[in-house]
Coordinates of N, CA and C in Angstrom, one line a residue:
M9 N 117.7 95.2 -36.2 CA 116.7 95.9 -35.2 C 115.2 95.5 -35.5
K10 N 115.0 95.4 -36.7 CA 113.7 95.0 -37.3 C 113.2 93.5 -36.5
S11 N 114.2 92.6 -36.5 CA 113.9 91.3 -36.1 C 113.7 91.3 -34.6
L12 N 114.4 92.2 -33.8 CA 114.5 92.2 -32.5 C 113.1 92.7 -32.0
I13 N 112.7 93.9 -32.7 CA 111.3 94.4 -32.4 C 110.2 93.4 -32.6
H14 N 110.3 92.7 -33.8 CA 109.3 91.7 -34.2 C 109.3 90.6 -33.0
V15 N 110.4 90.1 -32.4 CA 110.6 89.0 -31.5 C 110.0 89.6 -30.2
T16 N 110.2 90.9 -29.8 CA 109.7 91.4 -28.7 C 108.2 91.7 -28.6
L17 N 107.7 92.0 -29.7 CA 106.1 92.1 -30.0 C 105.6 90.8 -29.8
Q18 N 106.1 89.7 -30.4 CA 105.7 88.4 -30.3 C 105.7 87.9 -28.8
K19 N 106.7 88.2 -28.0 CA 106.6 87.9 -26.7 C 105.5 88.5 -25.9
V20 N 105.3 89.9 -26.1 CA 104.3 90.7 -25.6 C 102.9 90.2 -26.0
F21 N 102.7 89.8 -27.0 CA 101.3 89.3 -27.6 C 101.2 88.0 -27.0
K22 N 102.1 87.0 -26.9 CA 101.9 85.7 -26.4 C 101.6 85.9 -24.9
K23 N 102.3 86.7 -24.2 CA 102.1 86.9 -22.7 C 100.7 87.5 -22.5
S24 N 100.2 88.5 -23.4 CA 99.0 89.0 -23.3 C 97.8 88.0 -23.4
M25 N 98.0 87.1 -24.5 CA 96.9 86.1 -24.8 C 97.0 85.0 -23.7
I26 N 98.0 84.8 -23.0 CA 98.0 83.8 -22.0 C 97.3 84.5 -20.8
Q27 N 97.5 85.7 -20.5 CA 96.9 86.4 -19.4 C 95.3 86.4 -19.6
K28 N 94.9 86.5 -20.9 CA 93.5 86.7 -21.2 C 92.9 85.3 -21.0
V29 N 93.5 84.2 -21.5 CA 93.1 82.8 -21.5 C 92.9 82.5 -19.9
S30 N 94.1 82.8 -19.2 CA 94.0 82.5 -17.8 C 92.9 83.3 -17.1
L31 N 92.5 84.5 -17.5 CA 91.5 85.2 -16.9 C 90.2 84.5 -17.1
V32 N 89.9 84.1 -18.5 CA 88.7 83.5 -18.8 C 88.5 82.3 -18.0
A33 N 89.6 81.4 -18.0 CA 89.4 80.2 -17.2 C 89.1 80.5 -15.8
T34 N 89.8 81.3 -15.1 CA 89.5 81.8 -13.8 C 88.1 82.1 -13.6
V35 N 87.6 83.1 -14.3 CA 86.2 83.5 -14.2 C 85.3 82.3 -14.3
L36 N 85.4 81.3 -15.4 CA 84.5 80.3 -15.5 C 84.6 79.3 -14.3
L37 N 85.9 79.0 -13.9 CA 85.9 78.1 -12.8 C 85.4 78.6 -11.6
S38 N 85.5 79.9 -11.3 CA 85.2 80.7 -9.9 C 83.6 81.0 -10.0
S39 N 83.0 80.9 -11.1 CA 81.7 81.5 -11.3 C 80.6 80.6 -10.7
G40 N 81.0 79.4 -10.2 CA 79.9 78.5 -9.5 C 79.0 78.1 -10.6
M41 N 79.2 77.8 -11.8 CA 78.4 77.3 -12.8 C 77.7 76.0 -12.3
S42 N 76.3 76.0 -12.4 CA 75.7 74.9 -11.9 C 75.5 73.8 -13.0
Y43 N 75.0 72.7 -12.5 CA 74.8 71.6 -13.5 C 73.6 70.8 -13.1
A44 N 72.9 70.1 -14.0 CA 71.9 69.2 -13.7 C 72.4 68.0 -12.9
A45 N 71.7 67.4 -12.1 CA 72.3 66.3 -11.3 C 71.1 65.2 -10.9
V46 N 71.6 64.0 -10.9 CA 70.7 63.0 -10.2 C 71.4 62.7 -8.9
C47 N 70.6 62.7 -8.0 CA 71.1 62.6 -6.5 C 70.5 61.3 -5.7
N48 N 71.5 60.5 -5.3 CA 71.2 59.3 -4.4 C 72.1 59.2 -3.4
K49 N 72.7 60.3 -3.0 CA 73.7 60.5 -1.8 C 73.7 61.8 -1.1
T50 N 74.7 62.2 -0.5 CA 74.9 63.5 0.1 C 75.8 64.4 -0.9
I51 N 75.2 65.6 -1.1 CA 76.0 66.7 -2.0 C 76.2 67.7 -0.9
N52 N 77.4 68.1 -0.7 CA 77.9 69.2 0.2 C 78.4 70.3 -0.5
N53 N 78.0 71.5 -0.1 CA 78.5 72.9 -0.5 C 78.7 72.9 -2.1
N54 N 77.5 72.9 -2.7 CA 77.7 72.7 -4.3 C 76.5 73.6 -4.9
A55 N 76.5 73.6 -6.1 CA 75.4 74.2 -6.8 C 75.0 73.4 -8.0
V56 N 73.7 73.1 -8.2 CA 73.2 72.3 -9.2 C 72.1 73.1 -9.8
G57 N 72.0 72.8 -11.2 CA 70.9 73.6 -12.0 C 69.5 73.0 -11.7
S58 N 69.3 71.6 -11.7 CA 68.1 71.0 -11.4 C 68.5 69.6 -10.8
L59 N 67.6 69.0 -10.1 CA 67.9 67.8 -9.4 C 66.9 66.7 -9.5
T60 N 67.2 65.5 -9.8 CA 66.2 64.4 -9.8 C 66.7 63.4 -8.6
I61 N 65.8 63.0 -7.8 CA 66.1 61.9 -6.8 C 65.4 60.5 -7.3
P62 N 66.1 59.7 -7.7 CA 65.5 58.5 -8.3 C 64.6 57.7 -7.3
S63 N 63.9 56.8 -7.8 CA 62.9 55.9 -7.0 C 63.6 55.2 -6.0
G64 N 63.2 55.4 -4.6 CA 63.8 54.7 -3.7 C 65.1 55.3 -3.0
A65 N 65.7 56.3 -3.7 CA 66.8 56.8 -3.2 C 66.7 58.0 -2.1
T66 N 67.7 58.2 -1.4 CA 67.7 59.4 -0.5 C 68.9 60.3 -0.9
C67 N 68.3 61.6 -1.0 CA 69.3 62.7 -1.3 C 69.4 63.6 -0.1
I68 N 70.5 63.9 0.2 CA 70.7 64.9 1.2 C 71.6 66.1 0.6
L69 N 71.1 67.3 0.9 CA 71.9 68.6 0.4 C 72.3 69.2 1.7
N70 N 73.7 69.5 1.7 CA 74.0 70.4 2.9 C 74.7 71.6 2.1
G71 N 74.3 72.9 2.6 CA 74.9 73.9 1.9 C 75.0 73.9 0.5
T72 N 73.9 73.6 0.0 CA 73.9 73.6 -1.5 C 72.8 74.3 -2.1
S73 N 72.8 74.9 -3.3 CA 71.7 75.7 -3.9 C 71.4 74.9 -5.2
V74 N 70.0 74.8 -5.4 CA 69.5 74.2 -6.7 C 69.0 75.4 -7.4
D75 N 69.5 75.7 -8.6 CA 69.1 76.8 -9.3 C 68.1 76.1 -10.4
G76 N 67.0 75.7 -9.9 CA 66.0 75.0 -10.9 C 64.9 74.2 -10.0
N77 N 64.5 73.1 -10.5 CA 63.5 72.4 -9.9 C 64.1 71.1 -9.4
V78 N 63.3 70.5 -8.5 CA 63.6 69.3 -7.8 C 62.5 68.2 -8.1
S79 N 62.9 67.1 -8.5 CA 61.9 66.1 -8.8 C 62.2 64.9 -7.9
V80 N 61.4 64.4 -7.0 CA 61.7 63.3 -6.2 C 60.6 62.2 -6.7
Q81 N 61.2 61.1 -7.1 CA 60.6 60.1 -7.6 C 59.9 59.1 -6.5
K82 N 59.2 58.1 -6.9 CA 58.4 57.2 -6.0 C 59.3 56.7 -4.8
N83 N 58.9 56.9 -3.7 CA 59.6 56.4 -2.4 C 61.0 57.0 -2.3
G84 N 61.2 58.1 -2.9 CA 62.5 58.9 -2.7 C 62.4 59.7 -1.5
T85 N 63.5 60.1 -0.9 CA 63.5 60.8 0.3 C 64.5 62.0 0.0
F86 N 64.0 63.3 0.4 CA 64.7 64.6 0.0 C 65.0 65.2 1.3
I87 N 66.2 65.5 1.6 CA 66.5 66.2 2.9 C 67.3 67.5 2.4
L88 N 66.9 68.6 2.8 CA 67.6 69.9 2.4 C 68.0 70.5 3.6
N89 N 69.2 70.7 3.9 CA 69.8 71.3 5.1 C 70.7 72.3 4.8
N90 N 70.3 73.6 5.3 CA 71.1 74.7 5.1 C 71.3 75.1 3.6
S91 N 70.2 74.8 2.9 CA 70.3 74.9 1.4 C 69.1 75.6 0.8
S92 N 69.1 75.9 -0.5 CA 68.0 76.6 -1.2 C 67.7 75.8 -2.6
V93 N 66.4 76.1 -2.9 CA 65.9 75.7 -4.2 C 65.2 76.9 -4.8
S94 N 65.7 77.4 -6.0 CA 65.1 78.5 -6.6 C 63.9 78.2 -7.3
G95 N 63.6 76.8 -7.6 CA 62.3 76.5 -8.4 C 61.4 75.9 -7.5
S96 N 60.8 74.9 -7.9 CA 59.7 74.0 -7.2 C 60.2 72.7 -6.9
V97 N 59.5 72.1 -5.9 CA 59.8 70.6 -5.5 C 58.6 69.8 -6.0
Q98 N 58.8 68.9 -6.8 CA 57.8 68.0 -7.3 C 58.0 66.6 -6.5
A99 N 57.1 66.4 -5.6 CA 57.4 65.1 -4.8 C 56.1 64.4 -4.4
D100 N 55.3 64.1 -5.4 CA 53.9 63.7 -5.1 C 53.9 62.2 -4.6
T101 N 54.9 61.5 -5.0 CA 54.8 60.0 -4.4 C 56.1 59.7 -3.7
A102 N 56.7 60.8 -3.1 CA 57.9 60.6 -2.3 C 57.6 60.0 -1.0
K103 N 58.7 59.5 -0.3 CA 58.6 58.7 1.0 C 58.6 59.9 2.1
A104 N 59.5 60.8 1.9 CA 59.6 62.0 3.0 C 60.4 63.0 2.3
I105 N 60.0 64.2 2.7 CA 60.6 65.5 2.5 C 60.9 66.2 3.8
K106 N 62.1 66.7 3.9 CA 62.7 67.4 5.1 C 63.4 68.6 4.8
L107 N 62.9 69.8 5.2 CA 63.7 71.0 5.1 C 64.1 71.5 6.4
I108 N 65.4 71.7 6.5 CA 66.0 72.2 7.8 C 66.8 73.6 7.5
N109 N 66.5 74.6 8.0 CA 67.2 75.8 8.0 C 67.2 76.1 6.4
S110 N 66.3 76.0 5.6 CA 66.3 75.9 4.2 C 65.2 76.6 3.6
S111 N 65.2 77.0 2.2 CA 64.1 77.7 1.5 C 63.9 77.0 0.3
V112 N 62.5 77.1 -0.3 CA 62.2 76.9 -1.5 C 61.4 77.9 -2.1
E113 N 61.8 78.7 -3.2 CA 61.2 79.8 -3.7 C 59.9 79.5 -4.3
G114 N 59.8 78.2 -5.0 CA 58.5 77.9 -5.7 C 57.6 77.1 -4.8
D115 N 56.8 76.3 -5.5 CA 55.8 75.5 -4.9 C 56.6 74.2 -4.4
V116 N 55.8 73.5 -3.4 CA 56.2 72.2 -3.0 C 54.9 71.4 -3.2
K117 N 55.0 70.3 -4.0 CA 53.9 69.5 -4.4 C 54.1 68.0 -3.8
A118 N 53.3 67.8 -2.6 CA 53.6 66.6 -2.0 C 52.2 66.0 -1.7
T119 N 51.4 65.7 -2.5 CA 50.1 65.3 -2.3 C 50.0 63.8 -1.9
Q120 N 51.0 63.0 -2.1 CA 50.9 61.6 -1.8 C 52.0 61.1 -1.1
V121 N 52.8 62.2 -0.3 CA 54.0 61.6 0.4 C 53.6 60.6 1.5
A122 N 54.3 59.6 1.4 CA 53.9 58.4 2.3 C 54.0 58.6 3.8
T123 N 55.1 59.3 4.2 CA 55.4 59.3 5.6 C 55.3 60.8 6.1
S124 N 56.2 61.7 5.6 CA 56.1 63.0 6.3 C 56.6 64.1 5.4
L125 N 56.2 65.3 5.6 CA 56.8 66.5 5.2 C 57.2 67.3 6.4
S126 N 58.4 67.6 6.6 CA 58.8 68.3 7.9 C 59.6 69.6 7.5
L127 N 59.2 70.5 8.1 CA 59.7 72.0 7.9 C 60.3 72.5 9.2
D128 N 61.6 72.6 9.4 CA 62.2 73.1 10.6 C 62.9 74.3 10.3
K129 N 62.6 75.5 10.8 CA 63.3 76.8 10.5 C 63.4 77.0 9.1
S130 N 62.3 76.7 8.3 CA 62.5 76.8 6.7 C 61.4 77.6 6.2
M131 N 61.4 77.9 4.9 CA 60.5 78.7 4.3 C 60.1 78.2 2.9
I132 N 58.8 78.1 2.6 CA 58.4 77.9 1.3 C 57.7 79.3 0.8
S133 N 58.3 79.8 -0.3 CA 57.7 81.0 -0.8 C 56.4 80.9 -1.7
G134 N 56.4 79.6 -2.3 CA 55.2 79.3 -3.1 C 54.1 78.7 -2.3
N135 N 53.3 77.9 -3.1 CA 52.2 77.2 -2.4 C 52.7 75.9 -2.1
L136 N 51.9 75.3 -1.0 CA 52.2 73.8 -0.6 C 51.0 73.1 -0.9
Y137 N 51.1 72.1 -1.7 CA 50.1 71.2 -2.1 C 50.3 70.0 -1.3
C138 N 49.2 69.5 -0.5 CA 49.3 68.3 0.1 C 47.8 67.7 0.3
S139 N 47.8 66.5 0.9 CA 46.6 65.7 1.1 C 46.4 65.2 2.5
S140 N 45.4 64.6 2.7 CA 45.2 64.0 4.1 C 46.2 62.8 4.3
L141 N 46.9 62.3 3.3 CA 47.9 61.4 3.4 C 49.3 61.9 3.9
V142 N 49.3 63.2 3.9 CA 50.8 63.9 4.3 C 50.6 64.3 5.7
K143 N 51.7 63.9 6.5 CA 51.8 64.3 7.8 C 52.7 65.4 7.7
L144 N 52.1 66.7 8.0 CA 53.0 67.8 8.1 C 53.4 68.3 9.5
S145 N 54.8 68.4 9.7 CA 55.1 69.0 10.8 C 56.0 70.3 10.6
A146 N 55.7 71.4 11.3 CA 56.5 72.6 11.0 C 56.9 73.2 12.5
N147 N 58.2 73.7 12.5 CA 58.8 74.2 13.6 C 59.4 75.5 13.1
M148 N 58.9 76.6 13.7 CA 59.5 78.0 13.3 C 59.6 78.1 11.7
S149 N 58.7 77.8 10.9 CA 58.7 77.9 9.6 C 57.5 78.6 9.1
S150 N 57.7 79.0 7.7 CA 56.5 79.6 7.1 C 56.2 79.1 5.6
I151 N 55.1 79.4 5.3 CA 54.6 79.1 4.0 C 53.9 80.4 3.6
E152 N 54.5 81.1 2.6 CA 54.2 82.4 2.0 C 52.9 82.2 1.2
G153 N 53.0 81.2 0.5 CA 51.8 81.1 -0.4 C 50.6 80.3 0.3
K154 N 49.7 79.8 -0.6 CA 48.5 79.1 0.1 C 48.9 77.6 0.3
T155 N 48.3 77.0 1.3 CA 48.3 75.7 1.6 C 47.1 75.0 0.8
I156 N 47.2 74.3 -0.2 CA 46.2 73.6 -1.0 C 46.1 72.3 -0.7
G157 N 44.9 71.9 -0.3 CA 44.7 70.4 0.3 C 44.7 70.4 1.8
K158 N 44.5 69.4 2.4 CA 44.5 69.1 3.9 C 45.7 68.2 4.2
C159 N 46.5 68.8 5.0 CA 47.6 68.0 5.5 C 47.1 67.5 6.8
K160 N 47.7 66.3 7.2 CA 47.4 65.8 8.8 C 48.1 66.8 9.8

């Protein structure tokens, strides 16, 4: 009888541990944990911790959230479509920045963007830093902070 109880308890304990491990794995996999990324392509329906667009690359985010900052390097293009950035966008020497139905909670720094900064039904909660080199076009968009510098 003693060995029967011992075997039964072992089975219950193993089953309980498997359930706990499965639960932890499920929570971790479904929690949408974000990661830092380098983007030179299209990212769809994902979450990243921070983002770097390399020099000359084009990064398109569709339905994606960035839980951190975005750095667009020289001549890079950043297109944010139905997406959000919880940090700032640093794009002083970028080729182009385009926000479509998207939001940036922090600042957007685009003081030397070579071509354009386009906002279409989008919102910047922080400040917008730009210069006379930046061609700004905005359609049904808002900048809640200050616009610092003069955009075209």
